PDB file of C-alpha atoms in Angstrom:
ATOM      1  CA  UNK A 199      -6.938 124.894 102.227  1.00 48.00           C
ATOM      2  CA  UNK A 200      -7.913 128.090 103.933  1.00 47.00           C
ATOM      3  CA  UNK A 201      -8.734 129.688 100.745  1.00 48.00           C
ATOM      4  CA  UNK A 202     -10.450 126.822  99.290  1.00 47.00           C
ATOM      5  CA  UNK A 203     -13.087 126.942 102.457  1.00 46.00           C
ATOM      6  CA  UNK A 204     -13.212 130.609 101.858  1.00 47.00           C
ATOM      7  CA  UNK A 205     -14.684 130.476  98.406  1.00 43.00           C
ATOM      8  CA  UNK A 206     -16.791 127.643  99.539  1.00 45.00           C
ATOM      9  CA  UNK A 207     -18.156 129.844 102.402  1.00 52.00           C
ATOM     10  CA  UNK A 208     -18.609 132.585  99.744  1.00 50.00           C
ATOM     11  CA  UNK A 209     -20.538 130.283  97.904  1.00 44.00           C
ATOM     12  CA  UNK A 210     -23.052 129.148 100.419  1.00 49.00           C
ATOM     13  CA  UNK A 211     -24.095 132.581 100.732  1.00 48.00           C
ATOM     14  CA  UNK A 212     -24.579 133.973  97.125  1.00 48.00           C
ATOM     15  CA  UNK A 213     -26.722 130.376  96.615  1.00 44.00           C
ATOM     16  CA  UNK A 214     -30.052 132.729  97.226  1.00 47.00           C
ATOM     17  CA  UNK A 215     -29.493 135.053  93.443  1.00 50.00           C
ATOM     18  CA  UNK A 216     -29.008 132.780  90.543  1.00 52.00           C
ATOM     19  CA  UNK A 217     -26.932 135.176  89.133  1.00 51.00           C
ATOM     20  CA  UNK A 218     -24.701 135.525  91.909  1.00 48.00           C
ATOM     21  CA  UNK A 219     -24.567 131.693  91.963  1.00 49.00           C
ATOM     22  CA  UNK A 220     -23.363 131.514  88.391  1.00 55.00           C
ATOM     23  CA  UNK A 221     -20.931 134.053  88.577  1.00 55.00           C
ATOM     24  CA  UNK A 222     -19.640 132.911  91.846  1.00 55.00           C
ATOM     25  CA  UNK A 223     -19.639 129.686  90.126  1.00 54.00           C
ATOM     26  CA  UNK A 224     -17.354 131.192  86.947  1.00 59.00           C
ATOM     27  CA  UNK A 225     -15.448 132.395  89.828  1.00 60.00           C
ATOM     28  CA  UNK A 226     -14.832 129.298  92.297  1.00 56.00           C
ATOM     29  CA  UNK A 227     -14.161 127.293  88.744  1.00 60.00           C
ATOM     30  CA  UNK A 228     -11.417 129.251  87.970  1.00 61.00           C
ATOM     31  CA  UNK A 229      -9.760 129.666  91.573  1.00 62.00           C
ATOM     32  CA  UNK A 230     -10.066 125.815  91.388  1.00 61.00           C
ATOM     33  CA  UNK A 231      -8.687 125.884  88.515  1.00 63.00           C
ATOM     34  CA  UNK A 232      -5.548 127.888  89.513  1.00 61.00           C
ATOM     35  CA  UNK A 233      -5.035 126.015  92.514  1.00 59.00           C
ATOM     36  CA  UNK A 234      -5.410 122.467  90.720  1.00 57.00           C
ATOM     37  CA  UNK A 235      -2.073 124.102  88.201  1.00 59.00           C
ATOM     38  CA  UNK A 236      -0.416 125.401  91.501  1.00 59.00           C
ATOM     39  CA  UNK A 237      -0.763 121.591  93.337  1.00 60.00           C
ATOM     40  CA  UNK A 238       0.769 119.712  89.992  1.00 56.00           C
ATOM     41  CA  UNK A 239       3.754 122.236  89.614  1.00 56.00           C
ATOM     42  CA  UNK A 240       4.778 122.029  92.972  1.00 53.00           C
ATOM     43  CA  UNK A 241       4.298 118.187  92.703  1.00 54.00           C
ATOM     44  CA  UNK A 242       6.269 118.396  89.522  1.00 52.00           C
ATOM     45  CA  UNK A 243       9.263 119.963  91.358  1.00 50.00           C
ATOM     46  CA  UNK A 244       8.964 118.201  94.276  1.00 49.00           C
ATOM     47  CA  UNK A 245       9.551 114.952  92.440  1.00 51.00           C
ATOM     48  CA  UNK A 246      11.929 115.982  89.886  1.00 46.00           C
ATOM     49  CA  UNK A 247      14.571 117.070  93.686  1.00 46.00           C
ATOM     50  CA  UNK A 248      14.605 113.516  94.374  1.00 45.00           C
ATOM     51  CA  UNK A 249      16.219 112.770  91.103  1.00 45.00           C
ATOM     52  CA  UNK A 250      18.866 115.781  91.499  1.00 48.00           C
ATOM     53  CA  UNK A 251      21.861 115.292  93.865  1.00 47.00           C
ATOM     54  CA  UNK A 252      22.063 117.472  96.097  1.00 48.00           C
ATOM     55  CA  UNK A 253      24.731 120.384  96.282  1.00 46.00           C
ATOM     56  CA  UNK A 254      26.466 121.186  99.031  1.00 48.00           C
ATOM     57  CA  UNK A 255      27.979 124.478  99.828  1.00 51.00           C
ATOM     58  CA  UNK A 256      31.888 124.770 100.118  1.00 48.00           C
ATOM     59  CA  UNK A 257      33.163 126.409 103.174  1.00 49.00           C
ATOM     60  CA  UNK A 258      36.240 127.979 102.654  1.00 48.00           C
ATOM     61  CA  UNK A 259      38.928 128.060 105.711  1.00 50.00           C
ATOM     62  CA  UNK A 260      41.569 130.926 105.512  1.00 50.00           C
ATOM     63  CA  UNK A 261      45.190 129.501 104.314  1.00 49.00           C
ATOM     64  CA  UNK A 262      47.685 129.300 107.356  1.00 49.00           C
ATOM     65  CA  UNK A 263      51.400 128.587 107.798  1.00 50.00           C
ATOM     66  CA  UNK A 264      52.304 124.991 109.589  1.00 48.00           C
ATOM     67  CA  UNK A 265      54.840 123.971 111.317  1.00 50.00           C
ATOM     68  CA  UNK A 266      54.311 120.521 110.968  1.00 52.00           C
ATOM     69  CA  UNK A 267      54.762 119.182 107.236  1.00 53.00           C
ATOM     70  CA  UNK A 268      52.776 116.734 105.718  1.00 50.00           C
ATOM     71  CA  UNK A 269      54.699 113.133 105.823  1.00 54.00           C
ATOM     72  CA  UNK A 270      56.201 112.283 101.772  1.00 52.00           C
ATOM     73  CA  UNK A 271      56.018 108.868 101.151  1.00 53.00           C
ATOM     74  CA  UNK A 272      57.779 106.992  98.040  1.00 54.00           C
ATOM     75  CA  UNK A 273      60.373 109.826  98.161  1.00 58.00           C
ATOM     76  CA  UNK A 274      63.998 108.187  97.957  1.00 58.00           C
ATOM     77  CA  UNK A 275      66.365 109.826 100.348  1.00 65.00           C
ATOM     78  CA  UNK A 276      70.207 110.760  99.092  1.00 68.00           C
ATOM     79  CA  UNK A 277      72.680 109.169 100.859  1.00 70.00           C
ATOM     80  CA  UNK A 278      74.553 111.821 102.992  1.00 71.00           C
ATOM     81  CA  UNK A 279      78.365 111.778 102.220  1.00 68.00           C
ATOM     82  CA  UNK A 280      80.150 112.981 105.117  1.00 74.00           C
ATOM     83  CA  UNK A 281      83.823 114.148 103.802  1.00 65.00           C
ATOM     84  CA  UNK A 282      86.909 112.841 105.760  1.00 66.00           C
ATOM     85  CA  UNK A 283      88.723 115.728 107.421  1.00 69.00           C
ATOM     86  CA  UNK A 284      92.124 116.840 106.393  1.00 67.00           C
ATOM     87  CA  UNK A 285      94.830 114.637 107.890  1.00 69.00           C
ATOM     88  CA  UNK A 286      96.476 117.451 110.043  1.00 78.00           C
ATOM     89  CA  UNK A 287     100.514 117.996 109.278  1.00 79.00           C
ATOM     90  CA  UNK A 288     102.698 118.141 111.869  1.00 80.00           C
ATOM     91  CA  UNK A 289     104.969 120.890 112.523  1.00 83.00           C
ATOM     92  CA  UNK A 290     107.939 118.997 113.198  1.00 85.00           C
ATOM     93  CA  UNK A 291     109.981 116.758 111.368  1.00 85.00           C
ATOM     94  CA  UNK A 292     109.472 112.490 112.073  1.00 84.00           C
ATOM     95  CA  UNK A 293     113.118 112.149 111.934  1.00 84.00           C
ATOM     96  CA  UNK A 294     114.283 115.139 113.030  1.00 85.00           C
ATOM     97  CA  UNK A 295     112.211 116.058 115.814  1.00 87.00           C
ATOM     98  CA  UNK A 296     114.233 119.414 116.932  1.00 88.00           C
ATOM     99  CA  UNK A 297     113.517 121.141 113.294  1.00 86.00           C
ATOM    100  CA  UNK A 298     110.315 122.237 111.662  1.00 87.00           C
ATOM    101  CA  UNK A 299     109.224 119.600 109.010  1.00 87.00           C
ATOM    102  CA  UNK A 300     109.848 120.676 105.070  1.00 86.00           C
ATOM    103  CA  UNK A 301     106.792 122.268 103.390  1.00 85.00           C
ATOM    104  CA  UNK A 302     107.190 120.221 100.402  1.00 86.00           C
ATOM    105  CA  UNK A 303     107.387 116.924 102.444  1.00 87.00           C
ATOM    106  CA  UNK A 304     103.327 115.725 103.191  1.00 86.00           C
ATOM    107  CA  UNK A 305     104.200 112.588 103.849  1.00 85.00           C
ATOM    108  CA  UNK A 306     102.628 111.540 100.672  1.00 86.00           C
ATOM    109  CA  UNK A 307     105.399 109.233  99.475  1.00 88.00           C
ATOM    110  CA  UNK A 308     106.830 106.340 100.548  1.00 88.00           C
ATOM    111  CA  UNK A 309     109.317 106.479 103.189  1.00 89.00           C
ATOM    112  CA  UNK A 310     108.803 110.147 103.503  1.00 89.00           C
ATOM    113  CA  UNK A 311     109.338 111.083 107.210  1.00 89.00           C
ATOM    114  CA  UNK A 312     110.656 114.904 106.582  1.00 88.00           C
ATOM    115  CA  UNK A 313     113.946 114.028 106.480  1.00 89.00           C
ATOM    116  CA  UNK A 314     115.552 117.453 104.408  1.00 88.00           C
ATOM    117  CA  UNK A 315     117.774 118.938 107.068  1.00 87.00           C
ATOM    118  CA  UNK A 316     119.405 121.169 104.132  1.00 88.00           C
ATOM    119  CA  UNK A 317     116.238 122.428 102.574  1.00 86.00           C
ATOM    120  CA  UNK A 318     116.712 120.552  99.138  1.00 89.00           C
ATOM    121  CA  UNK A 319     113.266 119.918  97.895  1.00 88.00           C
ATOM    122  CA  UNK A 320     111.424 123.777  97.849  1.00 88.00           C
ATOM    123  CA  UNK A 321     108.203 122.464  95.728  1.00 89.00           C
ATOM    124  CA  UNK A 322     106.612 119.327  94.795  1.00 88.00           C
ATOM    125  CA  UNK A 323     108.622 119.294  91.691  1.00 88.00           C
ATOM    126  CA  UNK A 324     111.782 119.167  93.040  1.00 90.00           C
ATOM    127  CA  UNK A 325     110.662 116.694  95.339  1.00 91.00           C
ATOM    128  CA  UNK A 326     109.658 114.610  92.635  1.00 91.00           C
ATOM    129  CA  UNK A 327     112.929 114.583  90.766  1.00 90.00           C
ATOM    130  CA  UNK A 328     115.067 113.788  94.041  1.00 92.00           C
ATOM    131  CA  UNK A 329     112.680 111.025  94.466  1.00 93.00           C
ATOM    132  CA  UNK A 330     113.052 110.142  90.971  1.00 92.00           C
ATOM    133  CA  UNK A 331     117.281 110.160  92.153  1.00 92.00           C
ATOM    134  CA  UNK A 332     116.887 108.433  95.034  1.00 94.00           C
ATOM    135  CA  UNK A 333     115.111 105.580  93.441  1.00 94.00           C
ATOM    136  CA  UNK A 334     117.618 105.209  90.945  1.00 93.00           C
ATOM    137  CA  UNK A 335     120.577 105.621  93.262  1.00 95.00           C
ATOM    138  CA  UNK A 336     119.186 102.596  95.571  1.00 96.00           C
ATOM    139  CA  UNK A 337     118.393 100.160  93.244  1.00 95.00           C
ATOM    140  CA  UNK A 338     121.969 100.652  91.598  1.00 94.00           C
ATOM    141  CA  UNK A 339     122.961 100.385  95.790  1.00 96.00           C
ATOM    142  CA  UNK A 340     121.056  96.939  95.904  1.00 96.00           C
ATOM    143  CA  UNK A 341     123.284  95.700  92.640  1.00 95.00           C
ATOM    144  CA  UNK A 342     126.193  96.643  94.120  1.00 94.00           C
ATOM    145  CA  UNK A 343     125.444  95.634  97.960  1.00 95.00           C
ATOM    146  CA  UNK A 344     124.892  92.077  96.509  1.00 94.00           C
ATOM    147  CA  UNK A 345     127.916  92.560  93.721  1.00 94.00           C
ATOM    148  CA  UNK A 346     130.315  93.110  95.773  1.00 94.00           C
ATOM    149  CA  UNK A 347     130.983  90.359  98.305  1.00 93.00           C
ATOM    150  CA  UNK A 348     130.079  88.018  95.453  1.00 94.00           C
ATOM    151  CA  UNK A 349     132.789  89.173  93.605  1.00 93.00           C
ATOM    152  CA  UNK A 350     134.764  88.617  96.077  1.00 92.00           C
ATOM    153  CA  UNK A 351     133.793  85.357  96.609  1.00 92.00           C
ATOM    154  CA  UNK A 352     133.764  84.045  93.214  1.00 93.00           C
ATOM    155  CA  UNK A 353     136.070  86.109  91.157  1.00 92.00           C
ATOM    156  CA  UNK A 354     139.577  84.048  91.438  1.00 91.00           C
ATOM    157  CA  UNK A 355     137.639  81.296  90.813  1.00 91.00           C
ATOM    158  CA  UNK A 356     135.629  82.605  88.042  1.00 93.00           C
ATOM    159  CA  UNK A 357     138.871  84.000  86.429  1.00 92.00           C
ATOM    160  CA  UNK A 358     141.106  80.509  87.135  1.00 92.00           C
ATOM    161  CA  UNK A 359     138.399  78.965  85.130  1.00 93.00           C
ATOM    162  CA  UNK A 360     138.744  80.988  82.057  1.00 91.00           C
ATOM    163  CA  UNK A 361     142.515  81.510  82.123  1.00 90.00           C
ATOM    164  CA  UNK A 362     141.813  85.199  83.130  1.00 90.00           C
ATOM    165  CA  UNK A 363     143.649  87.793  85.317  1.00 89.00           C
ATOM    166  CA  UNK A 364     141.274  88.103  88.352  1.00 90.00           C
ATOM    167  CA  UNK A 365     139.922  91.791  89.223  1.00 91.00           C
ATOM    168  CA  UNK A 366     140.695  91.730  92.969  1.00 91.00           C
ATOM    169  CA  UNK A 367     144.025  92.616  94.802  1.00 88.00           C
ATOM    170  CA  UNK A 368     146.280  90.160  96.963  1.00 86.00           C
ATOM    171  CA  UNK A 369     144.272  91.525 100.051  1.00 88.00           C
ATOM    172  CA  UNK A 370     140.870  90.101  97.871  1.00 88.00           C
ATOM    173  CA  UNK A 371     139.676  93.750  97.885  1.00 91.00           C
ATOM    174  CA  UNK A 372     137.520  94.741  95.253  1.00 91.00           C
ATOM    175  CA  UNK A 373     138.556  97.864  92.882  1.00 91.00           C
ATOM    176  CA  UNK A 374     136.935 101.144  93.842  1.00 90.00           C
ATOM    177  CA  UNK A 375     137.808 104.567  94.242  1.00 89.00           C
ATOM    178  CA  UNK A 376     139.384 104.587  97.847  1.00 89.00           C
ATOM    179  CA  UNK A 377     141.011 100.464  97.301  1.00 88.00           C
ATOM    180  CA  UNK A 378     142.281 101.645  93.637  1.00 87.00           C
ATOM    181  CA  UNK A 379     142.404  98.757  90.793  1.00 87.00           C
ATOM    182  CA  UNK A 380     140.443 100.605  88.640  1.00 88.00           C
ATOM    183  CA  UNK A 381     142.211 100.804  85.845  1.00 87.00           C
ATOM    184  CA  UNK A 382     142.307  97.120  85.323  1.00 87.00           C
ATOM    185  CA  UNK A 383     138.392  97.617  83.984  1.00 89.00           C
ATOM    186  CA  UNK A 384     138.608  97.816  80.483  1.00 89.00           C
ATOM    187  CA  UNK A 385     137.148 100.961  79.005  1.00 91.00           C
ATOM    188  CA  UNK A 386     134.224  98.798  76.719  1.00 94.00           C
ATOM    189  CA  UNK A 387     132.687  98.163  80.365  1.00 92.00           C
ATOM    190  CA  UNK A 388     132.312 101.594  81.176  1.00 92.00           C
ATOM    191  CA  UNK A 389     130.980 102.263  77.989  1.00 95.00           C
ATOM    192  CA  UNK A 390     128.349  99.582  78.156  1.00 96.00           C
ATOM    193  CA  UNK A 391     127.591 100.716  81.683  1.00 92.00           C
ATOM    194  CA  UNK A 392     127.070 104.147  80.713  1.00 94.00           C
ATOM    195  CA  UNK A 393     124.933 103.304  77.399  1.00 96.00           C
ATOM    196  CA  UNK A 394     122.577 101.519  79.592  1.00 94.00           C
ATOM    197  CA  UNK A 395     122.030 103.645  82.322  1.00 91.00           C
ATOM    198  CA  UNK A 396     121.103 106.329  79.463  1.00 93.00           C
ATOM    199  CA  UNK A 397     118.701 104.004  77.916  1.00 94.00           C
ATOM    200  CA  UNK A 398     117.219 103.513  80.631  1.00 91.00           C
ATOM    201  CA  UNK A 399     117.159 106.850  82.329  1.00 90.00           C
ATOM    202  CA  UNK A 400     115.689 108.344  78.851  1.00 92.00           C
ATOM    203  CA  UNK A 401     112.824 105.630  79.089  1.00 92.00           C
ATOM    204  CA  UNK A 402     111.719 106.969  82.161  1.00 90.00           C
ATOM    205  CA  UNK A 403     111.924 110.363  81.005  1.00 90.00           C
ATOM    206  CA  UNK A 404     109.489 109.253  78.646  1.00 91.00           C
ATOM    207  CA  UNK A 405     107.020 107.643  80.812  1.00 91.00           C
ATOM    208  CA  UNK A 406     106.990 110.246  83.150  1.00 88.00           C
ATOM    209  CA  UNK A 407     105.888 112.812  80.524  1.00 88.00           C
ATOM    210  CA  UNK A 408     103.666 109.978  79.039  1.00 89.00           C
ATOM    211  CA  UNK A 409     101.897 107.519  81.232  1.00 87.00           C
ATOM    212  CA  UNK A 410      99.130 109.082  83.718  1.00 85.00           C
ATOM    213  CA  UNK A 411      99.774 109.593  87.660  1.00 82.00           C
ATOM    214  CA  UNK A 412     103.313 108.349  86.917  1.00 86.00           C
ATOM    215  CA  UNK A 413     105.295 107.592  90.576  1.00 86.00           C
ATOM    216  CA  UNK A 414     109.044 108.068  90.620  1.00 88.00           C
ATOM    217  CA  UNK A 415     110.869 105.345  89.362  1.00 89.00           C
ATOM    218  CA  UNK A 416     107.748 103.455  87.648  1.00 88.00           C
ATOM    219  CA  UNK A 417     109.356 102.157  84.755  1.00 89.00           C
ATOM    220  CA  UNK A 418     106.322  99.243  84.143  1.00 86.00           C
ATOM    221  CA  UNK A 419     108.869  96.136  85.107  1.00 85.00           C
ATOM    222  CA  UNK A 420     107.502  93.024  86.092  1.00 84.00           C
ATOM    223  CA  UNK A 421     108.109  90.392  84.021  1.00 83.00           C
ATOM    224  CA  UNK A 422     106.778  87.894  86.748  1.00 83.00           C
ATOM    225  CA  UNK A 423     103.723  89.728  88.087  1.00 82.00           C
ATOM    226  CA  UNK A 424     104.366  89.747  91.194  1.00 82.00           C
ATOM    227  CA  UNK A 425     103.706  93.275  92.288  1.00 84.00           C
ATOM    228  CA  UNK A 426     100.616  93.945  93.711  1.00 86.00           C
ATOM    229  CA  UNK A 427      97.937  95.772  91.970  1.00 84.00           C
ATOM    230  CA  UNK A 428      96.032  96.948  94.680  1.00 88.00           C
ATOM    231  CA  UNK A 429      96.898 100.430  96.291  1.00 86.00           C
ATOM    232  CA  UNK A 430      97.577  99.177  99.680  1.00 88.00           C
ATOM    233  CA  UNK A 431      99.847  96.363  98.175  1.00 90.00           C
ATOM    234  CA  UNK A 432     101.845  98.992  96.098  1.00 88.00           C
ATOM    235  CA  UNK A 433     102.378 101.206  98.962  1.00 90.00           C
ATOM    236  CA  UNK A 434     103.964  98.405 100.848  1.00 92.00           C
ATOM    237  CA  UNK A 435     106.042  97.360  98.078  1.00 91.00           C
ATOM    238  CA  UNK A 436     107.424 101.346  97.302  1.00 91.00           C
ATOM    239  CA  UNK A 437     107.934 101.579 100.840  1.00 93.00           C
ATOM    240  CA  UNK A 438     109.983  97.980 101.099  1.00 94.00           C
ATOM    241  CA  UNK A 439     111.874  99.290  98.024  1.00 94.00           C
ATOM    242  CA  UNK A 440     113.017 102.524  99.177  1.00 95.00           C
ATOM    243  CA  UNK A 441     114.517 101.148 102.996  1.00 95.00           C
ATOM    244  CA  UNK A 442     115.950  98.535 101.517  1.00 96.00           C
ATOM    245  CA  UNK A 443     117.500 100.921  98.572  1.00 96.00           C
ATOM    246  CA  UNK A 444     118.684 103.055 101.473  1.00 96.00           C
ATOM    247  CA  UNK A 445     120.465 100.380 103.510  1.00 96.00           C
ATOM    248  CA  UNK A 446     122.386  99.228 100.519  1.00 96.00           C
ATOM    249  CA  UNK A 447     123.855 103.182  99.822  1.00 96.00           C
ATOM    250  CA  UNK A 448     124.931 103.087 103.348  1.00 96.00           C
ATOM    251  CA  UNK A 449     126.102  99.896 102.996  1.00 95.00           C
ATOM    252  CA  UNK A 450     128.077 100.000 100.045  1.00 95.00           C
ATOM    253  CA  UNK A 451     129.724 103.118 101.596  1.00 95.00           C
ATOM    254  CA  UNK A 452     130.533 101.319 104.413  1.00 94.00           C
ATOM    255  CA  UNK A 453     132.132  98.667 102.191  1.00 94.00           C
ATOM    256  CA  UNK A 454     134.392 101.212 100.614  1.00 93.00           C
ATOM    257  CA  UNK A 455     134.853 102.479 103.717  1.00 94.00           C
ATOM    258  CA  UNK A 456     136.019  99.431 105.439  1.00 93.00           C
ATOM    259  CA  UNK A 457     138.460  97.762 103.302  1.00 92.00           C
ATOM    260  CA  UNK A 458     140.353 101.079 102.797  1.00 92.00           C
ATOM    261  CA  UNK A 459     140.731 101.525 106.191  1.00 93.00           C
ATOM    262  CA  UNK A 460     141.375  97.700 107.649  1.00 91.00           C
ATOM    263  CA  UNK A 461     143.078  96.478 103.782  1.00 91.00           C
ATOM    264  CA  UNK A 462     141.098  94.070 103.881  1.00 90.00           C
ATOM    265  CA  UNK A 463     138.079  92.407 102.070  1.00 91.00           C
ATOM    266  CA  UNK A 464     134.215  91.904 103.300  1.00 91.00           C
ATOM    267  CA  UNK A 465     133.756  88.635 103.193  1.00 91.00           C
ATOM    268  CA  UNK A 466     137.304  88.154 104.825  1.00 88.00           C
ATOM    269  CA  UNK A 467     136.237  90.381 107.525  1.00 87.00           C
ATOM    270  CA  UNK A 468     133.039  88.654 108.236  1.00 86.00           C
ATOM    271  CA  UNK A 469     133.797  85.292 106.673  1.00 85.00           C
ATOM    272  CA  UNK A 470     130.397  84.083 108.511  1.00 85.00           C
ATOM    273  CA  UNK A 471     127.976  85.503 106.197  1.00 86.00           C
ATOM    274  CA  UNK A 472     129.841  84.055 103.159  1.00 86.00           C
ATOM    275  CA  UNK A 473     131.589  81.216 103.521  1.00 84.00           C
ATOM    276  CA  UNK A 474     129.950  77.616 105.442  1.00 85.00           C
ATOM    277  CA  UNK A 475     130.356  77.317 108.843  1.00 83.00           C
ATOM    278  CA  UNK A 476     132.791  74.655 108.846  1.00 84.00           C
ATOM    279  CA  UNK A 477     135.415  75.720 106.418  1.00 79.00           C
ATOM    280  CA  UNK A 478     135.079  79.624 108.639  1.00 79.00           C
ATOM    281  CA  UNK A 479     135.691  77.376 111.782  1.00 82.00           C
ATOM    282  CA  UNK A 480     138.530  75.513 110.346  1.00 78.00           C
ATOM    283  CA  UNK A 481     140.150  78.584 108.738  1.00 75.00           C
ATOM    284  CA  UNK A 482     139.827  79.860 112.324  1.00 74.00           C
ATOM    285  CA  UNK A 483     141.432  77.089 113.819  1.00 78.00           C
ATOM    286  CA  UNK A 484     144.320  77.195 111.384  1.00 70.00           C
ATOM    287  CA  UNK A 485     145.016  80.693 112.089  1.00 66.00           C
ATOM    288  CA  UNK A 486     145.326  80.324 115.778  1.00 58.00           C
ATOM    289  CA  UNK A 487     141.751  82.175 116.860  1.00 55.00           C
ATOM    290  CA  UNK A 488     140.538  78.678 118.168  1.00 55.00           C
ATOM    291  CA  UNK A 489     143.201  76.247 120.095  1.00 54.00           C
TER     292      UNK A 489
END
């Protein structure tokens, strides 16, 4: 604006020569000119910004360490698995409380309660081959626990009824080492006897090398499915198989024991566990024990 009053002013006063007028007329035209060019660029650019969108400058923040971290979502956490300690050994024996307990007996068996007062079992592989004994030993124990006063009671009787010489002696004592009578077995028995037990001692050799986390004395019998399959159940059942495998070796000792010293039978000795009540009381009354 200021220049356009200018060259107006400058005008005014050149109007007096005509050829100062046209001149400053050539002049004014073209100033005009320049500024009319000016106006419409400006207005050019001035319209075309309010089609643009407008650019803002980034600020940029120095990177820092946080302590606090960001919250993850949709991340799954791993269960944490928190491992059972060590069940801690003691360092004397269960059964033997005065002695140290074995090194090779962890109570990891049935019936173990570091009973070994003679140092037997040095490693876990001897202690799996007197376990292997053991369980043998008792179940032959439980045969013969339960053999022997039957035999006693029903041997005469079996033997009357086939015309037979019975096994047993006049005092009804069954033939052992320490009562004698042996000899009256005849030698096929034996035989027999000693066939099977190799059978079926070499079949559990077999297994043992064979079938996977084999346990002493697994031979896979159960023709009636009764054992458990569960761990807990077959824990219960080794350890109900190895006391009462152990009672019946003492007992059968005992047996042997008794009748050599008193010359007498079992079931004549404790005639209540064998014979019905009545026919024990009147066998007592007989005798004199009852009046």
């Amino acid at each position: 604006m200021q220049t356009t009053i200018i060259v107006f002013r400058q005008a005014s006063h050149n109007l007096q020569s005509p050829k100062l007028i046209q001149e400053s007329h050539n002049t004014n035209s073209k100033i005009i000119m320049k500024l009319f060019a000016a106006t419409a660029l400006f207005s050019a650019l001035a319209g075309a910004s309010a089609f643009t969108t407008p650019v803002s400058r980034a600020t940029y923040t120095p990177l820092s360490m946080s302590t606090e971290s960001a919250p993850v979502e949709d991340i799954a956490e791993e269960p944490v698995v928190i491992a059972e300690p060590e069940p801690v050994l003691p360092a004397m024996s269960q059964s033997m409380p005065f002695m140290t307990r074995p090194v090779a007996l962890t109570g990891a068996l049935a019936g173990d309660v570091g009973f070994d007062p003679l140092g037997f079992a040095k490693s876990e592989e001897d202690l799996m081959n007197y376990r292997e004994a053991e369980i043998k030993h008792a179940r032959l124990a439980m045969l013969a626990a339960a053999g022997w006063p039957l035999s006693e009671v029903f041997d005469k009787k079996i033997a009357a009824a086939f015309g037979m010489q019975p096994m047993l002696d006049s005092a009804d004592r069954v033939p052992s080492l320490l009562n004698g009578g042996l000899g009256k077995i005849s030698p096929f028995y034996w035989i027999a006897c000693i066939g099977i037990s190799a059978a079926i001692d070499s079949y559990g050799i077999y297994r043992s090398k064979n079938i996977e986390n084999y346990s002493p004395g697994d031979l896979g019998f159960d023709p009636l499915g009764v054992l458990p399959k569960d761990e807990a159940g077959r824990k219960n059942m080794e350890l109900a198989e190895i006391k009462n495998g152990r009672l019946a070796m003492i007992a059968v000792t005992a047996f042997a024991v008794q009748e050599a010293v008193s010359s007498k039978g079992v079931v004549d000795e404790t005639p209540f566990f064998f014979f019905p009540l009545m026919q024990t009381l009147h066998e007592y009354a007989n005798s004199g024990y009852i009046n």
